[in-house]
Coordinates of C-alpha atoms and ligand atoms in Angstrom, one line a residue:
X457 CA 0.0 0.0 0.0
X458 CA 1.0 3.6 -1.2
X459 CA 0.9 6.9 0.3
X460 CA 0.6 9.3 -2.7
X461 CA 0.3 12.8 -1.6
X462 CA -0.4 15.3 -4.5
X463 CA -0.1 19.2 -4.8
X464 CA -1.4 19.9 -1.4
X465 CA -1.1 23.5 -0.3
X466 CA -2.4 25.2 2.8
X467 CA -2.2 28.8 4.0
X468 CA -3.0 29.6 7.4
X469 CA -5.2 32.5 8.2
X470 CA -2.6 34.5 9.3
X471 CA -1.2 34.7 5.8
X472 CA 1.6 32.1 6.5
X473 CA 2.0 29.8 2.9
X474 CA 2.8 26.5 5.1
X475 CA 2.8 23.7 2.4
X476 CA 3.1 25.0 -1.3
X477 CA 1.9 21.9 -4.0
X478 CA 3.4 18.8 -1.8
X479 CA 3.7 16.4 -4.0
X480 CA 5.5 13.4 -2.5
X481 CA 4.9 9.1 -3.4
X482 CA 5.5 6.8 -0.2
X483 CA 6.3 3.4 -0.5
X484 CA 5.9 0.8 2.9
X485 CA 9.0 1.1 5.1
X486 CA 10.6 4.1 7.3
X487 CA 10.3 7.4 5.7
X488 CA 12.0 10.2 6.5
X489 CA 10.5 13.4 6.6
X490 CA 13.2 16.1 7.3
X491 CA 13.5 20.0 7.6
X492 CA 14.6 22.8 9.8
X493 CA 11.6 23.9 12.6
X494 CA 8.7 25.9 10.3
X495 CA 9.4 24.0 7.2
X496 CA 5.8 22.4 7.4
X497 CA 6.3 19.5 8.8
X498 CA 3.8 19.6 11.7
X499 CA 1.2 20.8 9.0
X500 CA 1.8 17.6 6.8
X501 CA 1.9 15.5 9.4
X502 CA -1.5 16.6 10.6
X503 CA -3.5 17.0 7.5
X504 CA -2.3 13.0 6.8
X505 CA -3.8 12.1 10.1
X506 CA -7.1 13.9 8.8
X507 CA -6.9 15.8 11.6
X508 CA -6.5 19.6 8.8
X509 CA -7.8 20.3 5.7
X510 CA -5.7 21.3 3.3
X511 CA -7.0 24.3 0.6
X512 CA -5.6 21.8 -2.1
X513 CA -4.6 18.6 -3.4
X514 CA -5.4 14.8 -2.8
X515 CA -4.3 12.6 -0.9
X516 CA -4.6 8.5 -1.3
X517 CA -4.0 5.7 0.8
X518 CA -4.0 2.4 -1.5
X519 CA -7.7 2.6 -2.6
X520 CA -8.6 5.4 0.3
X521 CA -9.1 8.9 -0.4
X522 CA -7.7 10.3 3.1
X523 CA -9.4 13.8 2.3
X524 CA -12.9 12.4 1.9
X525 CA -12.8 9.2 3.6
X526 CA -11.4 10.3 7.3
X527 CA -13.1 7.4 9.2
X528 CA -11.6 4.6 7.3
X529 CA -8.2 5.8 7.3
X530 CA -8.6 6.5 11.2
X531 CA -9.2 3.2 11.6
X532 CA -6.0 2.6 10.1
X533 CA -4.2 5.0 11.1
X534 CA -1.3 5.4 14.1
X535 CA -0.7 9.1 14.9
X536 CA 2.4 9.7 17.8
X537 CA 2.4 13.7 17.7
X538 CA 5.1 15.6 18.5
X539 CA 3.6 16.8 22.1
X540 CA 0.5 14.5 23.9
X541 CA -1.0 14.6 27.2
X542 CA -1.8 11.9 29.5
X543 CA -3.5 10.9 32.4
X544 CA -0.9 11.3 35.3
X545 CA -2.4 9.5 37.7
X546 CA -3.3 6.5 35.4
X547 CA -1.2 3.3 34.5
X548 CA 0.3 2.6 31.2
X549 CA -1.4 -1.1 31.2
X550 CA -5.1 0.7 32.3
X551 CA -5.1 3.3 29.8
X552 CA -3.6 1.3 27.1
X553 CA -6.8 -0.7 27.7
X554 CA -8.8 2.3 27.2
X555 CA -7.6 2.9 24.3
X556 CA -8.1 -0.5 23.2
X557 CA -12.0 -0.1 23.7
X558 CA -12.0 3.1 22.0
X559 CA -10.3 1.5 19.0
X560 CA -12.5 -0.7 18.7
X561 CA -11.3 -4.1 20.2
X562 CA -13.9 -4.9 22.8
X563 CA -13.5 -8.8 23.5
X564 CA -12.0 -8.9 26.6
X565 CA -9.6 -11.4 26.5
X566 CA -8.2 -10.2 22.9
X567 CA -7.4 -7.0 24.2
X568 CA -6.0 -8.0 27.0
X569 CA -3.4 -10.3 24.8
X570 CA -3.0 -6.7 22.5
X571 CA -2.5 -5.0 25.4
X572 CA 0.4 -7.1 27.2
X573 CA 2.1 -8.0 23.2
X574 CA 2.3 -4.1 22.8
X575 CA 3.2 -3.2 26.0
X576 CA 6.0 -6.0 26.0
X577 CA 7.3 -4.9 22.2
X578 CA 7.6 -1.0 23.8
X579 CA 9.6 -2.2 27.1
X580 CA 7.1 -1.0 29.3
X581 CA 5.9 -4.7 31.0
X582 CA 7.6 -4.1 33.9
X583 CA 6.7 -0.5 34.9
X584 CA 3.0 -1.0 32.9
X585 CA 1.5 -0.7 36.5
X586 CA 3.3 2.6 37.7
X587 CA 1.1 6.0 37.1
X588 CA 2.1 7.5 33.7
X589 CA 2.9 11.1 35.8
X590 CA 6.1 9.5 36.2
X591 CA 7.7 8.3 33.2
X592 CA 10.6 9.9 32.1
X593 CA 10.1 11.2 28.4
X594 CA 11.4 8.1 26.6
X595 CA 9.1 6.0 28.5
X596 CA 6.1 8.3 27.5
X597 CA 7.2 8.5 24.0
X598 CA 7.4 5.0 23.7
X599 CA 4.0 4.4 25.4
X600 CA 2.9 6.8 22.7
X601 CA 4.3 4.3 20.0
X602 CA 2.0 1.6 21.7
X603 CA -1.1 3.6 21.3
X604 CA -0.4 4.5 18.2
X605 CA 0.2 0.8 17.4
X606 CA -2.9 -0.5 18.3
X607 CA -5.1 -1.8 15.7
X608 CA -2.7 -2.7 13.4
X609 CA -1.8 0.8 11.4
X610 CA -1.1 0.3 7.7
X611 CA -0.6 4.4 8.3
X612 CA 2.0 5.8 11.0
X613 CA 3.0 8.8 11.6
X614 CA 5.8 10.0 14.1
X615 CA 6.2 13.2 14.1
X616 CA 9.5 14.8 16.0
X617 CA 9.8 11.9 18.2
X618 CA 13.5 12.4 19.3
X619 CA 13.4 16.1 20.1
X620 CA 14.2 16.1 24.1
X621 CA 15.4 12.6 24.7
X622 CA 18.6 11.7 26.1
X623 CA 21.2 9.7 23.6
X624 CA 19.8 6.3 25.4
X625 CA 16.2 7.1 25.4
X626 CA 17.0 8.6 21.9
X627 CA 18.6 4.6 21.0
X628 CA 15.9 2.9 22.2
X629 CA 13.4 4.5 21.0
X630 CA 15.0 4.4 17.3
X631 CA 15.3 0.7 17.9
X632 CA 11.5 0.1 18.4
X633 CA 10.8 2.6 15.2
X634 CA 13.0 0.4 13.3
X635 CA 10.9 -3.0 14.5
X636 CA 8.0 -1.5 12.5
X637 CA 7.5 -0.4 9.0
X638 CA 8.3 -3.6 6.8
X639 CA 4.4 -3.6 5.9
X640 CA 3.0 -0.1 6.3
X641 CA 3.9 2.9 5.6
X642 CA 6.1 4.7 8.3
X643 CA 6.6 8.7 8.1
X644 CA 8.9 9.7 11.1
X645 CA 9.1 13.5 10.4
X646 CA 12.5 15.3 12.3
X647 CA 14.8 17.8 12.2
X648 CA 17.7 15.4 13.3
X649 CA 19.3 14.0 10.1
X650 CA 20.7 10.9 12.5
X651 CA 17.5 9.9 12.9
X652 CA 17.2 9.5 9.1
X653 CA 20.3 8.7 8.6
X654 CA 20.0 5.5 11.2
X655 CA 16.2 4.2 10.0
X656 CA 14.9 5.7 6.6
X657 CA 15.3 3.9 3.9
X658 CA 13.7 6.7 1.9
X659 CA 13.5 10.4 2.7
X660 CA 12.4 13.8 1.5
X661 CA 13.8 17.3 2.9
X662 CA 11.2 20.1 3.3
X663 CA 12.0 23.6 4.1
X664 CA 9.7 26.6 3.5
X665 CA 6.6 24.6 2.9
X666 CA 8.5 22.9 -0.4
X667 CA 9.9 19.3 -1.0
X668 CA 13.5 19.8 -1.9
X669 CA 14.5 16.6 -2.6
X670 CA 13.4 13.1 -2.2
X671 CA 16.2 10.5 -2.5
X672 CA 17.7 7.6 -0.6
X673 CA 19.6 8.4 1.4
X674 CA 22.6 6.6 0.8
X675 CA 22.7 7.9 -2.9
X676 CA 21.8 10.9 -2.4
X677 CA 25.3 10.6 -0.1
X678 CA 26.9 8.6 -3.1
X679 CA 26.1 11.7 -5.3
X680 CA 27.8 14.0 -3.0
X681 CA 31.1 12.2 -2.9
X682 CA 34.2 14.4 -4.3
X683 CA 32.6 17.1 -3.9
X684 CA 32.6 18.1 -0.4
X685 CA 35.9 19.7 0.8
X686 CA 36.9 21.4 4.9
X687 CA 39.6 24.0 5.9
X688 CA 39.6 24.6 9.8
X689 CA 40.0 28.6 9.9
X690 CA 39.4 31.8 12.2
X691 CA 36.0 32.9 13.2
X692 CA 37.1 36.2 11.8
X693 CA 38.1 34.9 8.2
X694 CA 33.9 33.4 7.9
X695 CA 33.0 36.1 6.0
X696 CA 34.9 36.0 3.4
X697 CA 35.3 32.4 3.4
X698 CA 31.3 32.5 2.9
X699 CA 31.2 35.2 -0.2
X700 CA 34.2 33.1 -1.6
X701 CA 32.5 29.7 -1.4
X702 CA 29.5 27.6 -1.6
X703 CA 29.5 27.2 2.2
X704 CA 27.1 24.3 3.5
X705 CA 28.3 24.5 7.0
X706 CA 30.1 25.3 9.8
X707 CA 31.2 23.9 13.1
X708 CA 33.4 24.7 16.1
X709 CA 35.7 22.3 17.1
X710 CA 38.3 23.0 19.9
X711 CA 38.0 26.9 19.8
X712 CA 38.5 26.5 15.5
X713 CA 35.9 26.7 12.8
X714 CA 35.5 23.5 10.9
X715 CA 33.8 25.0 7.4
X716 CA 32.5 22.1 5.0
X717 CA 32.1 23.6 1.3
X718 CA 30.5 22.1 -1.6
X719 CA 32.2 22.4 -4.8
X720 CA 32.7 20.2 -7.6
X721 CA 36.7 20.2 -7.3
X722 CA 39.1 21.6 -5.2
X723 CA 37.9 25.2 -3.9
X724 CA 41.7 26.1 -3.5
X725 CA 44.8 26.1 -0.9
X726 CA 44.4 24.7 2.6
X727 CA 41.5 22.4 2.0
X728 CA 40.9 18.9 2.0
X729 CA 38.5 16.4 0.7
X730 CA 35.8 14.9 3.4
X731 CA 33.2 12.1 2.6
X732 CA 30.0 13.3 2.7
X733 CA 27.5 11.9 4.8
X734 CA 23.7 12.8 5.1
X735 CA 23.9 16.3 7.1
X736 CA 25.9 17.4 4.1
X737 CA 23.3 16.3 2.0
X738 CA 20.5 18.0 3.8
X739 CA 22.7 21.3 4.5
X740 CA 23.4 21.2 0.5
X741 CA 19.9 20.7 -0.5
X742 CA 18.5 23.6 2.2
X743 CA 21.3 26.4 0.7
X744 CA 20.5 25.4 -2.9
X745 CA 16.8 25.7 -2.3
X746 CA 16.4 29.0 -0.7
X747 CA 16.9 32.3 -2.7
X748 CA 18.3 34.5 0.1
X749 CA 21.4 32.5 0.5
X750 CA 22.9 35.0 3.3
X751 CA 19.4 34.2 5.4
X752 CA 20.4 30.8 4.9
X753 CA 24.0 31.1 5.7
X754 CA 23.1 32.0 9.2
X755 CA 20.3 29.7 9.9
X756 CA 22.5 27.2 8.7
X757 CA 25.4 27.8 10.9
X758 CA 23.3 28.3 14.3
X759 CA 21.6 25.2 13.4
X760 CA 25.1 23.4 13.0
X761 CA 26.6 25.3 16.1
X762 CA 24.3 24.2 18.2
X763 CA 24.2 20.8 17.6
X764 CA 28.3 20.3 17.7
Ligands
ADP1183 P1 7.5 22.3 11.4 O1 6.6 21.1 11.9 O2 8.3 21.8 10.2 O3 8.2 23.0 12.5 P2 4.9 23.6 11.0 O4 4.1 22.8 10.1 O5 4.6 23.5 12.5 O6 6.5 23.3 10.7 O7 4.8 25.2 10.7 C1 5.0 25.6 9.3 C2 4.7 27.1 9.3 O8 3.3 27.4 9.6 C3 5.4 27.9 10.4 O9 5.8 29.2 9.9 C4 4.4 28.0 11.5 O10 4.7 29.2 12.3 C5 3.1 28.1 10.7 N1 2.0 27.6 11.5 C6 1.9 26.3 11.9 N2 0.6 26.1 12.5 C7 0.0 27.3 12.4 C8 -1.3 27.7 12.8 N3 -2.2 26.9 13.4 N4 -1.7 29.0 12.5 C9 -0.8 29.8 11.9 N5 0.4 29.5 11.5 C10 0.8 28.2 11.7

């Protein structure tokens, strides 16, 4: 089953052009959704769960039309949003159960066996009886993936799951994204290229409400190769290494600036050749598709900055 999403546009009241004529084909498997925060992510993810219109479009789930036919492809459908609430003062094991009923599974003993494989497959079986007020944020994000799992989704959608874990929570969570996904279709939407860089198999960059690029990823790191070169330099001499060069990136390494630029041979004295990898890609894609480049420049760099 396919996810074939076609010129969809939407522009918020307040004037703001989120998604301008998304066109984008989804195979089964982990897809990777990826673009700096405001790119439109959130507003795709959202109007695939039926949950906003678009102002254009169509959108089609193997035979469904998820623009027309919202109840079917709910019942398909796994949503894990970026922020959810829950019960505090609830158990894992009791409200997954609730949400078993509301899904639709009423047999008791059925749910019950859904209830302990999911909370077993999510790692939760031995703290499913404490109160959900306190897990730690990997815990409630992967109790999220459990709801979401319920029912069997041929549809799920992960949006930003990874923002505010720690690196362990971050692993195992990644690990139970990458259990799922051999039959339906899997959209994990990010602005951390690891976490397309460790799952997707097939991804798309979004910035500005436009699709980029959509590639695999390891080609699109194949096509790359030769053609990314680094000189450390002063902070001071950015500028004009920036009006000088197609610079994708920069990064501070021991009190040094670490600048990555994207040319198709050497750029000149004092530089070498790296092999690219996926943030090159994505940094490369983002500079090409944006016409104020300076704008870019910056974002770029803060975003890199902050991260090294
Ligand atoms: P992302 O998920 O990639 O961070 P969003 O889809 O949340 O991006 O946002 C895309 C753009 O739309 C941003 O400029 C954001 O401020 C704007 N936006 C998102 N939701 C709304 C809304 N409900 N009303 C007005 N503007 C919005």
């Amino acid at each position: 089953m396919e996810l074939q999403i076609r010129n969809i546009s939407k522009t918020y009241a307040n004037g703001v052009h989120a998604l301008k004529a998304v066109t984008l084909t989804i195979p089964p498997g982990m897809y990777g959704l990826l673009g700096p925060n405001g790119a439109g992510k959130s507003t795709l993810m959202r109007t695939l769960a039926t949950l906003q219109e678009p102002d254009a479009g169509s959108i089609r789930l193997g035979s469904l039309d998820v623009l027309t036919q919202k109840d079917e492809v709910r019942r398909t459908l796994g949503y894990l949003p970026q922020e959810f609430g829950v019960y505090p003062k609830v158990s894992a094991e009791s409200l997954l159960d609730h949400f078993a009923v509301l899904k639709g599974i009423t047999e008791r003993r059925s749910r019950k066996e859904v209830v302990e494989a999911l909370l077993r497959q999510t790692n939760l079986w031995d703290v499913r009886r404490q109160k959900l007020g306190g897990y730690s944020g990997g815990m409630r994000q992967r109790f999220g993936v459990a709801v979401a799992l319920l029912g069997n989704p041929k549809l799920m959608i992960v949006d930003e799951p990874t923002a505010g874990l720690d690196p362990a929570e971050r692993v195992r969570f990644l690990n139970l994204l990458s259990e799922l996904g051999e039959n339906s279709v899997v959209i994990l939407s990010t602005h951390i290229v690891e976490d397309v860089t460790e799952l997707c198999t097939r991804m798309a960059i979004i910035n500005r409400g436009e699709i980029l690029v959509e590639a695999e990823p390891l080609r699109a790191v194949e096509a790359l190769k030769g053609k990314i070169w680094r000189r450390v330099i002063d902070r001071s001499a950015l500028a004009d290494m920036e009006r000088e060069h197609a610079v994708i990136s920069t990064k501070l390494l021991a009190g040094r600036t670490v600048v990555n630029v994207h040319a198709d041979s050497l750029p000149g004295a004092g530089f070498e050749p790296v092999e690219p990898d996926l943030e090159d890609v994505y940094f490369v894609h983002l500079r090409a598709g944006t016409p104020s480049t300076r704008v870019t420049d910056q974002s770029l760099r803060a975003g890199r900055d902050v991260r090294s």
